[in-house]
Amino acid sequence: STLPSPPSGTRYPLGSWEHATLSVLNDARYQSALNLLTYALELGKNLQENLAAYLPLQLTSLADSSRLLRDLVRGHSESPHGLPLSYPPPDLLKNAALAAMKNHQLNLALSGSAGVEEMGGSGVGEAAEVAEELIKAYLAMSEGNGDPQRDIFAQYFETQDFKQQQRGHSPIKP
């Protein structure tokens, strides 16, 4: 599912009703993406119960969450004043990196399995590109800020070369 890129709001002055409306729209997109991410993570806990039913839902939810959050991050970074959004940009970036990492992990684990993209997965190539973009941005932003979860992303990035080489994919470099 593809949505248009989030509007930047640069055409509207801060405090105008148009700017406020764009903020509500972008907040809704952000909350939708977080809801999809939470749903996918919960499905992952219960995959053994009904793999055939839950796996396509998890693949689709992670892919959609990752894309929505990536689009919001890009919209925020491309706008001179940032995206009209009531959430802090570091939270947006961290959640985007988490969604991308989880999406990539699942697509990488299923690489070589028939029908992954037909079930709603983004595929390893797209998932790797998005994960690289967002995890790099998160690691750069979070350097020195004391985020205890930063190491999780850094460790994932470090081990990614090994995982991809084992499956014959080109490695990602931080």
PDB file of C-alpha atoms in Angstrom:
ATOM      1  CA  SER A   1       0.000   0.000   0.000  1.00  0.00           C
ATOM      2  CA  THR A   2       1.446   3.308  -1.065  1.00  0.00           C
ATOM      3  CA  LEU A   3       0.370   6.654   0.320  1.00  0.00           C
ATOM      4  CA  PRO A   4       1.466  10.009  -1.052  1.00  0.00           C
ATOM      5  CA  SER A   5       4.407  11.583   0.732  1.00  0.00           C
ATOM      6  CA  PRO A   6       3.478  13.596   3.791  1.00  0.00           C
ATOM      7  CA  PRO A   7       2.953  17.282   3.022  1.00  0.00           C
ATOM      8  CA  SER A   8       5.719  19.466   4.419  1.00  0.00           C
ATOM      9  CA  GLY A   9       3.689  22.477   5.456  1.00  0.00           C
ATOM     10  CA  THR A  10       6.301  24.929   4.204  1.00  0.00           C
ATOM     11  CA  ARG A  11       3.612  26.757   2.244  1.00  0.00           C
ATOM     12  CA  TYR A  12       1.678  27.567   5.392  1.00  0.00           C
ATOM     13  CA  PRO A  13       2.781  29.813   8.245  1.00  0.00           C
ATOM     14  CA  LEU A  14       3.330  28.302  11.671  1.00  0.00           C
ATOM     15  CA  GLY A  15       0.146  28.701  13.700  1.00  0.00           C
ATOM     16  CA  SER A  16      -2.204  28.785  10.688  1.00  0.00           C
ATOM     17  CA  TRP A  17      -5.111  26.374  10.526  1.00  0.00           C
ATOM     18  CA  GLU A  18      -3.537  24.769   7.451  1.00  0.00           C
ATOM     19  CA  HIS A  19      -0.311  24.098   9.344  1.00  0.00           C
ATOM     20  CA  ALA A  20      -2.298  22.664  12.282  1.00  0.00           C
ATOM     21  CA  THR A  21      -4.254  20.428   9.907  1.00  0.00           C
ATOM     22  CA  LEU A  22      -1.032  19.091   8.388  1.00  0.00           C
ATOM     23  CA  SER A  23       0.291  18.407  11.870  1.00  0.00           C
ATOM     24  CA  VAL A  24      -2.823  16.376  12.710  1.00  0.00           C
ATOM     25  CA  LEU A  25      -2.510  14.502   9.396  1.00  0.00           C
ATOM     26  CA  ASN A  26       1.154  13.684   9.983  1.00  0.00           C
ATOM     27  CA  ASP A  27       0.431  12.694  13.589  1.00  0.00           C
ATOM     28  CA  ALA A  28      -2.244  10.306  12.298  1.00  0.00           C
ATOM     29  CA  ARG A  29       0.231   8.802   9.835  1.00  0.00           C
ATOM     30  CA  TYR A  30       2.774   8.423  12.630  1.00  0.00           C
ATOM     31  CA  GLN A  31       0.258   6.786  14.972  1.00  0.00           C
ATOM     32  CA  SER A  32      -0.916   4.477  12.169  1.00  0.00           C
ATOM     33  CA  ALA A  33       2.660   3.381  11.547  1.00  0.00           C
ATOM     34  CA  LEU A  34       3.255   2.774  15.264  1.00  0.00           C
ATOM     35  CA  ASN A  35       0.023   0.801  15.471  1.00  0.00           C
ATOM     36  CA  LEU A  36       1.129  -1.376  12.543  1.00  0.00           C
ATOM     37  CA  LEU A  37       4.543  -1.884  14.140  1.00  0.00           C
ATOM     38  CA  THR A  38       3.012  -2.874  17.493  1.00  0.00           C
ATOM     39  CA  TYR A  39       0.562  -5.221  15.768  1.00  0.00           C
ATOM     40  CA  ALA A  40       3.389  -6.878  13.810  1.00  0.00           C
ATOM     41  CA  LEU A  41       5.502  -7.335  16.930  1.00  0.00           C
ATOM     42  CA  GLU A  42       2.554  -8.901  18.774  1.00  0.00           C
ATOM     43  CA  LEU A  43       1.878 -11.214  15.827  1.00  0.00           C
ATOM     44  CA  GLY A  44       5.523 -12.271  15.951  1.00  0.00           C
ATOM     45  CA  LYS A  45       5.039 -13.471  19.517  1.00  0.00           C
ATOM     46  CA  ASN A  46       2.202 -15.748  18.391  1.00  0.00           C
ATOM     47  CA  LEU A  47       3.458 -16.998  15.019  1.00  0.00           C
ATOM     48  CA  GLN A  48       3.646 -20.586  16.200  1.00  0.00           C
ATOM     49  CA  GLU A  49      -0.098 -20.617  16.880  1.00  0.00           C
ATOM     50  CA  ASN A  50      -1.078 -20.056  13.261  1.00  0.00           C
ATOM     51  CA  LEU A  51       1.868 -19.429  10.951  1.00  0.00           C
ATOM     52  CA  ALA A  52      -0.179 -19.487   7.742  1.00  0.00           C
ATOM     53  CA  ALA A  53      -2.548 -16.772   8.965  1.00  0.00           C
ATOM     54  CA  TYR A  54      -0.170 -14.591  10.995  1.00  0.00           C
ATOM     55  CA  LEU A  55       2.919 -14.483   8.769  1.00  0.00           C
ATOM     56  CA  PRO A  56       1.284 -12.582   5.862  1.00  0.00           C
ATOM     57  CA  LEU A  57      -0.229 -10.116   8.352  1.00  0.00           C
ATOM     58  CA  GLN A  58       3.128  -9.621  10.044  1.00  0.00           C
ATOM     59  CA  LEU A  59       4.945  -9.145   6.724  1.00  0.00           C
ATOM     60  CA  THR A  60       2.414  -6.594   5.496  1.00  0.00           C
ATOM     61  CA  SER A  61       2.263  -4.723   8.798  1.00  0.00           C
ATOM     62  CA  LEU A  62       6.044  -4.429   9.098  1.00  0.00           C
ATOM     63  CA  ALA A  63       6.468  -3.384   5.459  1.00  0.00           C
ATOM     64  CA  ASP A  64       3.720  -0.746   5.703  1.00  0.00           C
ATOM     65  CA  SER A  65       4.957   0.572   9.055  1.00  0.00           C
ATOM     66  CA  SER A  66       8.501   0.817   7.752  1.00  0.00           C
ATOM     67  CA  ARG A  67       7.404   2.658   4.596  1.00  0.00           C
ATOM     68  CA  LEU A  68       5.140   5.095   6.455  1.00  0.00           C
ATOM     69  CA  LEU A  69       7.831   5.936   8.994  1.00  0.00           C
ATOM     70  CA  ARG A  70      10.496   6.228   6.284  1.00  0.00           C
ATOM     71  CA  ASP A  71       8.278   8.667   4.381  1.00  0.00           C
ATOM     72  CA  LEU A  72       7.740  10.752   7.517  1.00  0.00           C
ATOM     73  CA  VAL A  73      11.485  10.805   8.257  1.00  0.00           C
ATOM     74  CA  ARG A  74      12.258  11.826   4.683  1.00  0.00           C
ATOM     75  CA  GLY A  75       9.545  14.484   4.735  1.00  0.00           C
ATOM     76  CA  HIS A  76      10.933  15.853   7.979  1.00  0.00           C
ATOM     77  CA  SER A  77      14.521  15.951   6.730  1.00  0.00           C
ATOM     78  CA  GLU A  78      13.602  17.454   3.345  1.00  0.00           C
ATOM     79  CA  SER A  79      11.537  20.293   4.808  1.00  0.00           C
ATOM     80  CA  PRO A  80      13.473  23.411   5.837  1.00  0.00           C
ATOM     81  CA  HIS A  81      11.509  23.684   9.111  1.00  0.00           C
ATOM     82  CA  GLY A  82      10.812  20.010   9.602  1.00  0.00           C
ATOM     83  CA  LEU A  83       7.536  18.236   9.124  1.00  0.00           C
ATOM     84  CA  PRO A  84       4.487  19.552  10.995  1.00  0.00           C
ATOM     85  CA  LEU A  85       4.393  16.843  13.661  1.00  0.00           C
ATOM     86  CA  SER A  86       3.714  17.047  17.392  1.00  0.00           C
ATOM     87  CA  TYR A  87       6.148  14.225  18.224  1.00  0.00           C
ATOM     88  CA  PRO A  88       9.870  14.800  18.766  1.00  0.00           C
ATOM     89  CA  PRO A  89      11.983  14.043  15.671  1.00  0.00           C
ATOM     90  CA  PRO A  90      14.336  11.730  17.638  1.00  0.00           C
ATOM     91  CA  ASP A  91      11.351   9.537  18.583  1.00  0.00           C
ATOM     92  CA  LEU A  92      10.215   9.449  14.954  1.00  0.00           C
ATOM     93  CA  LEU A  93      13.682   8.428  13.796  1.00  0.00           C
ATOM     94  CA  LYS A  94      14.133   5.774  16.480  1.00  0.00           C
ATOM     95  CA  ASN A  95      10.744   4.187  15.737  1.00  0.00           C
ATOM     96  CA  ALA A  96      11.460   4.326  12.008  1.00  0.00           C
ATOM     97  CA  ALA A  97      14.803   2.584  12.554  1.00  0.00           C
ATOM     98  CA  LEU A  98      13.124  -0.074  14.719  1.00  0.00           C
ATOM     99  CA  ALA A  99      10.410  -0.754  12.125  1.00  0.00           C
ATOM    100  CA  ALA A 100      13.001  -0.954   9.351  1.00  0.00           C
ATOM    101  CA  MET A 101      15.234  -3.273  11.370  1.00  0.00           C
ATOM    102  CA  LYS A 102      12.372  -5.629  12.243  1.00  0.00           C
ATOM    103  CA  ASN A 103      11.108  -5.587   8.646  1.00  0.00           C
ATOM    104  CA  HIS A 104      14.575  -6.411   7.365  1.00  0.00           C
ATOM    105  CA  GLN A 105      15.091  -9.169   9.937  1.00  0.00           C
ATOM    106  CA  LEU A 106      11.866 -10.887   8.929  1.00  0.00           C
ATOM    107  CA  ASN A 107      12.445 -10.531   5.183  1.00  0.00           C
ATOM    108  CA  LEU A 108      16.038 -11.741   5.563  1.00  0.00           C
ATOM    109  CA  ALA A 109      14.912 -14.750   7.612  1.00  0.00           C
ATOM    110  CA  LEU A 110      12.400 -15.618   4.899  1.00  0.00           C
ATOM    111  CA  SER A 111      14.660 -14.916   1.927  1.00  0.00           C
ATOM    112  CA  GLY A 112      14.550 -17.812  -0.467  1.00  0.00           C
ATOM    113  CA  SER A 113      11.063 -18.771   0.693  1.00  0.00           C
ATOM    114  CA  ALA A 114       8.511 -18.855  -2.077  1.00  0.00           C
ATOM    115  CA  GLY A 115       5.786 -16.235  -2.057  1.00  0.00           C
ATOM    116  CA  VAL A 116       7.200 -13.784   0.506  1.00  0.00           C
ATOM    117  CA  GLU A 117       6.521 -10.717  -1.617  1.00  0.00           C
ATOM    118  CA  GLU A 118       3.112 -12.091  -2.617  1.00  0.00           C
ATOM    119  CA  MET A 119       2.265 -12.328   1.097  1.00  0.00           C
ATOM    120  CA  GLY A 120       2.990  -8.621   1.507  1.00  0.00           C
ATOM    121  CA  GLY A 121       6.668  -8.613   2.382  1.00  0.00           C
ATOM    122  CA  SER A 122       8.844  -5.870   0.987  1.00  0.00           C
ATOM    123  CA  GLY A 123      11.582  -8.264  -0.074  1.00  0.00           C
ATOM    124  CA  VAL A 124      15.133  -8.326   1.213  1.00  0.00           C
ATOM    125  CA  GLY A 125      16.450  -5.702  -1.214  1.00  0.00           C
ATOM    126  CA  GLU A 126      13.957  -2.975  -0.346  1.00  0.00           C
ATOM    127  CA  ALA A 127      14.007  -3.873   3.352  1.00  0.00           C
ATOM    128  CA  ALA A 128      17.823  -3.672   3.401  1.00  0.00           C
ATOM    129  CA  GLU A 129      17.859  -0.263   1.696  1.00  0.00           C
ATOM    130  CA  VAL A 130      15.307   1.201   4.091  1.00  0.00           C
ATOM    131  CA  ALA A 131      17.020  -0.341   7.131  1.00  0.00           C
ATOM    132  CA  GLU A 132      20.395   1.011   6.046  1.00  0.00           C
ATOM    133  CA  GLU A 133      19.025   4.514   5.509  1.00  0.00           C
ATOM    134  CA  LEU A 134      17.114   4.728   8.774  1.00  0.00           C
ATOM    135  CA  ILE A 135      19.536   2.920  11.080  1.00  0.00           C
ATOM    136  CA  LYS A 136      22.438   5.053   9.809  1.00  0.00           C
ATOM    137  CA  ALA A 137      20.406   8.202  10.430  1.00  0.00           C
ATOM    138  CA  TYR A 138      19.394   7.020  13.908  1.00  0.00           C
ATOM    139  CA  LEU A 139      22.964   6.069  14.857  1.00  0.00           C
ATOM    140  CA  ALA A 140      24.243   9.467  13.687  1.00  0.00           C
ATOM    141  CA  MET A 141      21.484  11.328  15.560  1.00  0.00           C
ATOM    142  CA  SER A 142      21.787   9.309  18.770  1.00  0.00           C
ATOM    143  CA  GLU A 143      25.575   9.400  19.070  1.00  0.00           C
ATOM    144  CA  GLY A 144      26.497  10.695  22.497  1.00  0.00           C
ATOM    145  CA  ASN A 145      22.933  11.237  23.712  1.00  0.00           C
ATOM    146  CA  GLY A 146      23.026   8.334  26.164  1.00  0.00           C
ATOM    147  CA  ASP A 147      20.214   6.293  24.609  1.00  0.00           C
ATOM    148  CA  PRO A 148      20.667   2.835  26.168  1.00  0.00           C
ATOM    149  CA  GLN A 149      18.975   1.171  23.186  1.00  0.00           C
ATOM    150  CA  ARG A 150      21.439   2.657  20.691  1.00  0.00           C
ATOM    151  CA  ASP A 151      23.678  -0.385  21.131  1.00  0.00           C
ATOM    152  CA  ILE A 152      20.917  -2.682  19.861  1.00  0.00           C
ATOM    153  CA  PHE A 153      20.885  -0.857  16.529  1.00  0.00           C
ATOM    154  CA  ALA A 154      24.679  -0.629  16.363  1.00  0.00           C
ATOM    155  CA  GLN A 155      25.064  -4.346  17.085  1.00  0.00           C
ATOM    156  CA  TYR A 156      22.464  -5.214  14.460  1.00  0.00           C
ATOM    157  CA  PHE A 157      24.324  -3.129  11.953  1.00  0.00           C
ATOM    158  CA  GLU A 158      27.631  -4.800  12.836  1.00  0.00           C
ATOM    159  CA  THR A 159      26.264  -8.343  12.509  1.00  0.00           C
ATOM    160  CA  GLN A 160      24.340  -7.564   9.334  1.00  0.00           C
ATOM    161  CA  ASP A 161      27.377  -8.050   7.066  1.00  0.00           C
ATOM    162  CA  PHE A 162      27.777 -11.602   8.295  1.00  0.00           C
ATOM    163  CA  LYS A 163      24.100 -12.482   7.868  1.00  0.00           C
ATOM    164  CA  GLN A 164      23.926 -11.102   4.362  1.00  0.00           C
ATOM    165  CA  GLN A 165      27.178 -12.729   3.221  1.00  0.00           C
ATOM    166  CA  GLN A 166      25.895 -16.073   4.442  1.00  0.00           C
ATOM    167  CA  ARG A 167      22.839 -15.686   2.224  1.00  0.00           C
ATOM    168  CA  GLY A 168      24.719 -14.313  -0.778  1.00  0.00           C
ATOM    169  CA  HIS A 169      23.498 -10.721  -0.459  1.00  0.00           C
ATOM    170  CA  SER A 170      25.732  -7.684  -0.678  1.00  0.00           C
ATOM    171  CA  PRO A 171      26.716  -6.412   2.765  1.00  0.00           C
ATOM    172  CA  ILE A 172      25.576  -3.096   4.227  1.00  0.00           C
ATOM    173  CA  LYS A 173      28.274  -0.778   5.544  1.00  0.00           C
ATOM    174  CA  PRO A 174      27.537   1.726   8.345  1.00  0.00           C
TER     175      PRO A 174
END
